[in-house]
N, CA, C and O atoms as a printed pandas DataFrame, in Angstrom:
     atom_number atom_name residue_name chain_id  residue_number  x_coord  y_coord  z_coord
0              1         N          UNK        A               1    7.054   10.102  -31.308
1              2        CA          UNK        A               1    7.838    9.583  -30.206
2              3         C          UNK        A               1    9.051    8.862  -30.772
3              4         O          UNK        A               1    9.010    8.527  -31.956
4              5         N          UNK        A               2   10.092    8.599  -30.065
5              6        CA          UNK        A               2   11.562    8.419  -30.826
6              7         C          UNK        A               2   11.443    7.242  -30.078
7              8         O          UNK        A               2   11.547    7.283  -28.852
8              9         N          UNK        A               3   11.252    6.282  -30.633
9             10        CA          UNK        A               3   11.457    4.474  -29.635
10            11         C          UNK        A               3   12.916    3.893  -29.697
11            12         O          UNK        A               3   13.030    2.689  -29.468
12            13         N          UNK        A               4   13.968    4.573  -29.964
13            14        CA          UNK        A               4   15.079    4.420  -30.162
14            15         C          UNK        A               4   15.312    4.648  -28.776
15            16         O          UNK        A               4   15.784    3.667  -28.202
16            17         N          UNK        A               5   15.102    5.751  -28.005
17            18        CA          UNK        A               5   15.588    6.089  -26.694
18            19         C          UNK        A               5   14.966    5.203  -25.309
19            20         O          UNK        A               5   15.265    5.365  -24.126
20            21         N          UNK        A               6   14.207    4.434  -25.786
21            22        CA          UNK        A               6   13.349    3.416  -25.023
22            23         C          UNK        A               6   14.252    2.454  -24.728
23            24         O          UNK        A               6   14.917    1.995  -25.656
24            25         N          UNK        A               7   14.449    1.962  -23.372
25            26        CA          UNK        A               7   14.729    0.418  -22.619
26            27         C          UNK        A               7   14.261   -0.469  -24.054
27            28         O          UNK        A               7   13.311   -0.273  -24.812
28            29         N          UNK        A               8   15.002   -1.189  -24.073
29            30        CA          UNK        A               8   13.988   -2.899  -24.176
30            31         C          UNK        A               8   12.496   -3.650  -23.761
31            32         O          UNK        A               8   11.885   -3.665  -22.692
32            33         N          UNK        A               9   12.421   -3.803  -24.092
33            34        CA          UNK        A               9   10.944   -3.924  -23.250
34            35         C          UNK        A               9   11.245   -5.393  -22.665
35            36         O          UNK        A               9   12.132   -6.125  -23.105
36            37         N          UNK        A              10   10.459   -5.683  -21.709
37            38        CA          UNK        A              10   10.302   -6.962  -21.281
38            39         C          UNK        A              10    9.406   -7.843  -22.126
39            40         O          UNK        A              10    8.693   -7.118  -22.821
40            41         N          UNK        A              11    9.105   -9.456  -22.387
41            42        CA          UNK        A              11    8.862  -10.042  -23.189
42            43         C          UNK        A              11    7.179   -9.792  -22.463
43            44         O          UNK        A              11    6.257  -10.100  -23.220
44            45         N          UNK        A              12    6.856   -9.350  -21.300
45            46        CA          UNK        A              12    5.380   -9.269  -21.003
46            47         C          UNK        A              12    5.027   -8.254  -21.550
47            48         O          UNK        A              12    4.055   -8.232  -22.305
48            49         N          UNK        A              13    5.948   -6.934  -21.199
49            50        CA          UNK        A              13    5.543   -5.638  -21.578
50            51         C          UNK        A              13    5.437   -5.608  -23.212
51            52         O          UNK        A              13    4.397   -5.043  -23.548
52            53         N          UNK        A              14    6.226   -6.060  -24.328
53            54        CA          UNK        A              14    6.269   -6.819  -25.192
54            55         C          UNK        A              14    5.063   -7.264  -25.991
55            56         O          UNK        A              14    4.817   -7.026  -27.174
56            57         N          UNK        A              15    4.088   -8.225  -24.772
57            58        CA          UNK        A              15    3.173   -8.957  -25.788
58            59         C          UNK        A              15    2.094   -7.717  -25.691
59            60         O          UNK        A              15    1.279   -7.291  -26.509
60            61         N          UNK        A              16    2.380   -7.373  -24.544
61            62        CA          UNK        A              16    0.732   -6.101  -23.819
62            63         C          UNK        A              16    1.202   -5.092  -24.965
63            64         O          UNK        A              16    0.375   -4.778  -25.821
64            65         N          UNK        A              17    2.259   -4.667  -25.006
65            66        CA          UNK        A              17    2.429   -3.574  -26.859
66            67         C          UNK        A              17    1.770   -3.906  -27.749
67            68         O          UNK        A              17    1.021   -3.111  -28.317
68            69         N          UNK        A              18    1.863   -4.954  -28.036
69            70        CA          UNK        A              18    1.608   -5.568  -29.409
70            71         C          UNK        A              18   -0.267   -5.874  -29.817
71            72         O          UNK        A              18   -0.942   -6.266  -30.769
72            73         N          UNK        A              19   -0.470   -5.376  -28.344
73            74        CA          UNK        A              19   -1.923   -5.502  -28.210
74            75         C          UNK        A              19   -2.685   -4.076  -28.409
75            76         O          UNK        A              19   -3.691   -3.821  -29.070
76            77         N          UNK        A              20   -1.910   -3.286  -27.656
77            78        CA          UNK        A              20   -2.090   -1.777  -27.435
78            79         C          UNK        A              20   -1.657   -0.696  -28.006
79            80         O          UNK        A              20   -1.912    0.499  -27.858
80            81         N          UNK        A              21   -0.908   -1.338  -28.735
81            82        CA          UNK        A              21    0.077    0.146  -29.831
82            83         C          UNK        A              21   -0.996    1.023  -30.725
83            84         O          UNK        A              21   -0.908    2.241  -30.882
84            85         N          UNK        A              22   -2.039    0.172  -31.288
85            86        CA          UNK        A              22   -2.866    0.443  -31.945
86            87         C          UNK        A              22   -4.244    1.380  -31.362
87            88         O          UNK        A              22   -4.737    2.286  -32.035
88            89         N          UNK        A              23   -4.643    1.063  -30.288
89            90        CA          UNK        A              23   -5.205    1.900  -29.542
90            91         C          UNK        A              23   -5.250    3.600  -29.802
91            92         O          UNK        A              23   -4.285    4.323  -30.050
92            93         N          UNK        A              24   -6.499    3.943  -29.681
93            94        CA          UNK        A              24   -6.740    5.133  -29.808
94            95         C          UNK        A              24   -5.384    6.274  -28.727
95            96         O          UNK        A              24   -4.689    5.866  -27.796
96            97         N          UNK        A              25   -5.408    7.138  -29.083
97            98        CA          UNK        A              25   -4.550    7.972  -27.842
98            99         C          UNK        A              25   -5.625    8.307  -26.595
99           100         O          UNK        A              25   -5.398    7.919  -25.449
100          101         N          UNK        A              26   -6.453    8.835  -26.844
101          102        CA          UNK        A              26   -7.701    8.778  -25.847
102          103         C          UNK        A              26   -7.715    7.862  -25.055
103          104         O          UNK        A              26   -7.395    8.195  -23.914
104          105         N          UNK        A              27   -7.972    6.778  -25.208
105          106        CA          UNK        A              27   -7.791    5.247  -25.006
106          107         C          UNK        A              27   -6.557    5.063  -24.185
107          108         O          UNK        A              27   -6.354    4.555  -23.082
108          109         N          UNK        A              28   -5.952    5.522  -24.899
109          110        CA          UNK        A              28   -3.807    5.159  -23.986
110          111         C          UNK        A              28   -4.354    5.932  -23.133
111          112         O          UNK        A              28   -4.493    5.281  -22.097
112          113         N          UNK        A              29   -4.914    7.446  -22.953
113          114        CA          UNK        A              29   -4.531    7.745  -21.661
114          115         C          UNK        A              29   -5.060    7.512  -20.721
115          116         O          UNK        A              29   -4.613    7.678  -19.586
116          117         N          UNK        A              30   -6.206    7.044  -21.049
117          118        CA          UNK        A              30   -7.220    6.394  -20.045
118          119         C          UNK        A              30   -6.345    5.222  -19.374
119          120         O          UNK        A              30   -6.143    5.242  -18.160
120          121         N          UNK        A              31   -5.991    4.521  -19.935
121          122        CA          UNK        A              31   -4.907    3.210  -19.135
122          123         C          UNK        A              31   -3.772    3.393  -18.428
123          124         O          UNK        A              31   -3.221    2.727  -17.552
124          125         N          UNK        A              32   -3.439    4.743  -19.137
125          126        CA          UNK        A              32   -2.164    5.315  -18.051
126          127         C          UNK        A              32   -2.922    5.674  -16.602
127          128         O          UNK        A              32   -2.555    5.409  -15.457
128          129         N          UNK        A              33   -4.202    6.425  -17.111
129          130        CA          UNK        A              33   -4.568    7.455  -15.983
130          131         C          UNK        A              33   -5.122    5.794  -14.491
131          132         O          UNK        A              33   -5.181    5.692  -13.265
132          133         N          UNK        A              34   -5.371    4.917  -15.678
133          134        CA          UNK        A              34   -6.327    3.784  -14.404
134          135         C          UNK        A              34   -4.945    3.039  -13.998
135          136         O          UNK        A              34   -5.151    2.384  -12.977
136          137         N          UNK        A              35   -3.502    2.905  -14.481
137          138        CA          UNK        A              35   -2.717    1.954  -14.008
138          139         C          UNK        A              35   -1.621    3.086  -13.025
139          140         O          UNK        A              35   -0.769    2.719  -12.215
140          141         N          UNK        A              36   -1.902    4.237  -13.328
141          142        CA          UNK        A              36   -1.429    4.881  -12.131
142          143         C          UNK        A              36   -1.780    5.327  -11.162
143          144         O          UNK        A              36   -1.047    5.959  -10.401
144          145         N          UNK        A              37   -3.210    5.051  -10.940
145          146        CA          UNK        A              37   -4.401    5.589   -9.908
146          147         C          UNK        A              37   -4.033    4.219   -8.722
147          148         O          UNK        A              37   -3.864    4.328   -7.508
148          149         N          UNK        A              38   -3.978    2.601   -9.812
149          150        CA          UNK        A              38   -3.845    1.691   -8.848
150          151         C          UNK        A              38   -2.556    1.690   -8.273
151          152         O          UNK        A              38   -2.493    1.297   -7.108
152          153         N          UNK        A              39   -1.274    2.126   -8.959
153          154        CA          UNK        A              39   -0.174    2.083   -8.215
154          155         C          UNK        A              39   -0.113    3.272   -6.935
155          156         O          UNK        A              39    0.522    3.220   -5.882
156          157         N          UNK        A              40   -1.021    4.342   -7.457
157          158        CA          UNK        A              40   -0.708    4.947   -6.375
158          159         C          UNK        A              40   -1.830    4.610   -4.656
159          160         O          UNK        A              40   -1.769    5.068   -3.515
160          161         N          UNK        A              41   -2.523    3.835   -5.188
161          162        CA          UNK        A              41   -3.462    3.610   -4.419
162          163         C          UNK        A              41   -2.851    2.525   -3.335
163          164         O          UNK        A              41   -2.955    2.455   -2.110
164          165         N          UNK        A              42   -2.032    1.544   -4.504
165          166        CA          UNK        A              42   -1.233    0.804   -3.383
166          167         C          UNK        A              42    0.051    1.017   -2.852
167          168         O          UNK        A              42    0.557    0.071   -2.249
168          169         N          UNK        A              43    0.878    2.400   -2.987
169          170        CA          UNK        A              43    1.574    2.723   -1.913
170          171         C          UNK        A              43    0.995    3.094   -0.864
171          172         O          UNK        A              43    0.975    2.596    0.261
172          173         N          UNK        A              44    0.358    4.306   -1.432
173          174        CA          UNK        A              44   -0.576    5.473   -0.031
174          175         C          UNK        A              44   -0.931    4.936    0.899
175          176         O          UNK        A              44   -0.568    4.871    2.074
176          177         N          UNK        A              45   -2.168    4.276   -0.064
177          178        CA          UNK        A              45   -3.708    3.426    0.934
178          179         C          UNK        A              45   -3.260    2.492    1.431
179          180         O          UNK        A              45   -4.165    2.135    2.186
180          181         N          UNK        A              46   -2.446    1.801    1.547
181          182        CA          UNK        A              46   -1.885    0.312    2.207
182          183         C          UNK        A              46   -2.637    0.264    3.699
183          184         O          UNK        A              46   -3.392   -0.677    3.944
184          185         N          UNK        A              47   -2.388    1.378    4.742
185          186        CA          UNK        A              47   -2.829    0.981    5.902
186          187         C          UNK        A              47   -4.239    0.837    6.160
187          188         O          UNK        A              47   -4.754    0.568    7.244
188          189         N          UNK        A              48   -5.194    1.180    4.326
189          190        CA          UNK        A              48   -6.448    1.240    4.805
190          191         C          UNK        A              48   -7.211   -0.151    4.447
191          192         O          UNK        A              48   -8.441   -0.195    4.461
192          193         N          UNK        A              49   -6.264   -1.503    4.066
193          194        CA          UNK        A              49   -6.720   -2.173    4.267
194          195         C          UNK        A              49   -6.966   -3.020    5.987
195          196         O          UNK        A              49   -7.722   -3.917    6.361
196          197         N          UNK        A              50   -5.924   -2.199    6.676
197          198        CA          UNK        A              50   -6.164   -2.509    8.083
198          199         C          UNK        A              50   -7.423   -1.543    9.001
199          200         O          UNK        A              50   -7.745   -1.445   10.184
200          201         N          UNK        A              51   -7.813   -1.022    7.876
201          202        CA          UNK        A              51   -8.982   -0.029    8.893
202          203         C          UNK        A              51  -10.235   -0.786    9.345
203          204         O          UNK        A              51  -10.999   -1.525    8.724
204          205         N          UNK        A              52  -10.204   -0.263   10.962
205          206        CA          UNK        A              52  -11.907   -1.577   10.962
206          207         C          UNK        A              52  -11.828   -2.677   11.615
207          208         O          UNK        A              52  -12.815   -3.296   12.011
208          209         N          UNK        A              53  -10.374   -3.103   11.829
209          210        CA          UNK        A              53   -9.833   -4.406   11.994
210          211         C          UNK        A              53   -9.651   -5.453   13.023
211          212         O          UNK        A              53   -9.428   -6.662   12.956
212          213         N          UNK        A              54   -9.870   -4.334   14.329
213          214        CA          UNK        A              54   -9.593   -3.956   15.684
214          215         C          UNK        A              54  -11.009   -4.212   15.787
215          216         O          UNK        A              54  -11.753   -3.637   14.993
216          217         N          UNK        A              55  -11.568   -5.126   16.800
217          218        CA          UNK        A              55  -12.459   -5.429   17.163
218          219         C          UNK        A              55  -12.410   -5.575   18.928
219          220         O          UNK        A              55  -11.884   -6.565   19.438
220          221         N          UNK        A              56  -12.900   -4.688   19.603
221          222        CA          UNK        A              56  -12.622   -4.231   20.986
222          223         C          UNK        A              56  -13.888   -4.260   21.663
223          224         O          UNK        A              56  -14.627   -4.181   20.682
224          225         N          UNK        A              57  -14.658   -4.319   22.661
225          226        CA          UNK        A              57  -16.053   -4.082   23.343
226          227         C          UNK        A              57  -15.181   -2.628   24.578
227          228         O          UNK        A              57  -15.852   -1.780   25.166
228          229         N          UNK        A              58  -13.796   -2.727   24.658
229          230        CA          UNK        A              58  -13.303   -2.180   26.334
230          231         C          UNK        A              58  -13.376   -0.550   25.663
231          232         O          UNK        A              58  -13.366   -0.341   24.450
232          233         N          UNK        A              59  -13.438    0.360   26.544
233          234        CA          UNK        A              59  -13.026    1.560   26.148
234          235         C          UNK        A              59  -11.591    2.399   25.932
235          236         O          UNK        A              59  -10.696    2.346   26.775
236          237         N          UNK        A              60  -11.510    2.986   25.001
237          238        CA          UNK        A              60  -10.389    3.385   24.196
238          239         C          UNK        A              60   -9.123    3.726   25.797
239          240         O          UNK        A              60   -8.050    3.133   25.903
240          241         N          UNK        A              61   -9.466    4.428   26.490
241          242        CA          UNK        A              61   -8.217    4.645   27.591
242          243         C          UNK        A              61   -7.913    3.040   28.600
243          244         O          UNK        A              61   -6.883    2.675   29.168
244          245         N          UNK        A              62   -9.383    2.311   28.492
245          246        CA          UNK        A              62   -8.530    1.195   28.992
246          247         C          UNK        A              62   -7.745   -0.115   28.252
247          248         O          UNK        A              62   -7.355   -1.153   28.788
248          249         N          UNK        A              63   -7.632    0.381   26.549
249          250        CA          UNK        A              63   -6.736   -0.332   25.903
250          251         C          UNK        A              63   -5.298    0.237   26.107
251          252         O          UNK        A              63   -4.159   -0.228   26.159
252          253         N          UNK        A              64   -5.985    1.659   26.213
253          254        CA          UNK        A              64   -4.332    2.254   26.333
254          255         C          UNK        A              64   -3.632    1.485   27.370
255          256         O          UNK        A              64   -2.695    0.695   27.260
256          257         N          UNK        A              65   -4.262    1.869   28.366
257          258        CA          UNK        A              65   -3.729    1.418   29.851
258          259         C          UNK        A              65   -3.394    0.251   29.824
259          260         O          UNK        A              65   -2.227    0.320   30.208
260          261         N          UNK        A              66   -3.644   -0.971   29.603
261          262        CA          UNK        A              66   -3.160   -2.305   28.701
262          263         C          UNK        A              66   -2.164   -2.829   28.073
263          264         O          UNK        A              66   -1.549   -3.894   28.128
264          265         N          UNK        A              67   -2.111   -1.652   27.318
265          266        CA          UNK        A              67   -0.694   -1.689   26.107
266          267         C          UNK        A              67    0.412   -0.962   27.093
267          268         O          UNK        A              67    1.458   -1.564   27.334
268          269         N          UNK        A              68    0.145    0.455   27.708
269          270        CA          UNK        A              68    1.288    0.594   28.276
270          271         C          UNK        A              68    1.589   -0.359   29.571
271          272         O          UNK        A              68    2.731   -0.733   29.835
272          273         N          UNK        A              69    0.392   -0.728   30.387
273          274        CA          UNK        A              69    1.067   -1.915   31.069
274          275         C          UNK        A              69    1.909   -2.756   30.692
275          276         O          UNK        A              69    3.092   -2.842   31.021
276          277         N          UNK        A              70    1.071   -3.652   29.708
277          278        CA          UNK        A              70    2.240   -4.605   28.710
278          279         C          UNK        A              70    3.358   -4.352   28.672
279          280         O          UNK        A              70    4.038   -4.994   29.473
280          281         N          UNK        A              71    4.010   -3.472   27.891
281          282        CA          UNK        A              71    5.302   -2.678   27.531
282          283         C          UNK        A              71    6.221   -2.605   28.824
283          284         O          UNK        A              71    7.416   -2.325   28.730
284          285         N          UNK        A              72    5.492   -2.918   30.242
285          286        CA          UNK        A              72    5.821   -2.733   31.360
286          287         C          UNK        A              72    6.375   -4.226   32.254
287          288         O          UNK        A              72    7.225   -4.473   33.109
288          289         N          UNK        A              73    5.563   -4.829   31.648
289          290        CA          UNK        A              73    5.394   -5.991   32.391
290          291         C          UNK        A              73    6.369   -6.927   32.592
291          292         O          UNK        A              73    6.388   -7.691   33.557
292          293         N          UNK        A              74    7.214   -6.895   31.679
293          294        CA          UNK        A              74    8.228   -7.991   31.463
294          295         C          UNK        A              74    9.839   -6.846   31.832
295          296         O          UNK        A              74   10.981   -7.251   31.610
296          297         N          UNK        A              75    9.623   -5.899   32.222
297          298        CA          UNK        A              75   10.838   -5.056   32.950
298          299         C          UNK        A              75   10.806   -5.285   34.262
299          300         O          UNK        A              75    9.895   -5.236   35.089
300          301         N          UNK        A              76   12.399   -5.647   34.351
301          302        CA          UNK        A              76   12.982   -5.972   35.926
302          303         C          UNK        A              76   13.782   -5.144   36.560
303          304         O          UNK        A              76   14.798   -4.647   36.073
304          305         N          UNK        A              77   13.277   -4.927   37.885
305          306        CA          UNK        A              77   14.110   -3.930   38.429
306          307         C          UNK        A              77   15.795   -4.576   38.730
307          308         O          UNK        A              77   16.094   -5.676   39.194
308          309         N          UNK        A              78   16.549   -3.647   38.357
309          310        CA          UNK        A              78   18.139   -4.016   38.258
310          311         C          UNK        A              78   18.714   -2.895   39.514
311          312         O          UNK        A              78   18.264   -1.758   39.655
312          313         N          UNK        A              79   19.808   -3.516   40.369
313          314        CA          UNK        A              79   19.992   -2.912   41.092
314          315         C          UNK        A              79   21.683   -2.712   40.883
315          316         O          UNK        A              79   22.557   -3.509   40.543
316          317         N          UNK        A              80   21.717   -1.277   41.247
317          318        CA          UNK        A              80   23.038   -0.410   40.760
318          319         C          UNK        A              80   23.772   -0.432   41.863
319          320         O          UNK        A              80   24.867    0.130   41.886
């Protein structure tokens, strides 16, 4: 690998090198494969920490009916 063509590193990224350079390659890719599983987990998955969340006893068409009331409620008739 040519480390000439490499950024700078940051002084964190830096100390975590200096820990890991030595590391097996096996090893490196295993850390690539687990620190890109979590980044991708927290773009994607984001809304699935809201799953579940919604705690309701009413039935699903009379929340609807609810919400689009709402959306309704605070409109005034204007006369043309």
């Amino acid at each position: 690998m040519n480390t000439s063509t490499l950024t700078t590193p940051s002084p964190t990224s830096a100390r975590y090198w200096a820990t890991l350079k030595d590391l097996s390659n096996d090893v490196k890719l295993e850390l690539i494969s687990l620190l890109s599983t979590s980044m991708r987990k927290t773009e994607e998955d984001w809304t699935e920490s809201f799953a579940g969340k919604w705690q309701d006893e009413r039935p699903t068409e009379e929340i609807i009916d609810d919400i689009r009331e709402a959306r309704n409620a605070h409109m005034k008739e204007v006369e043309l």
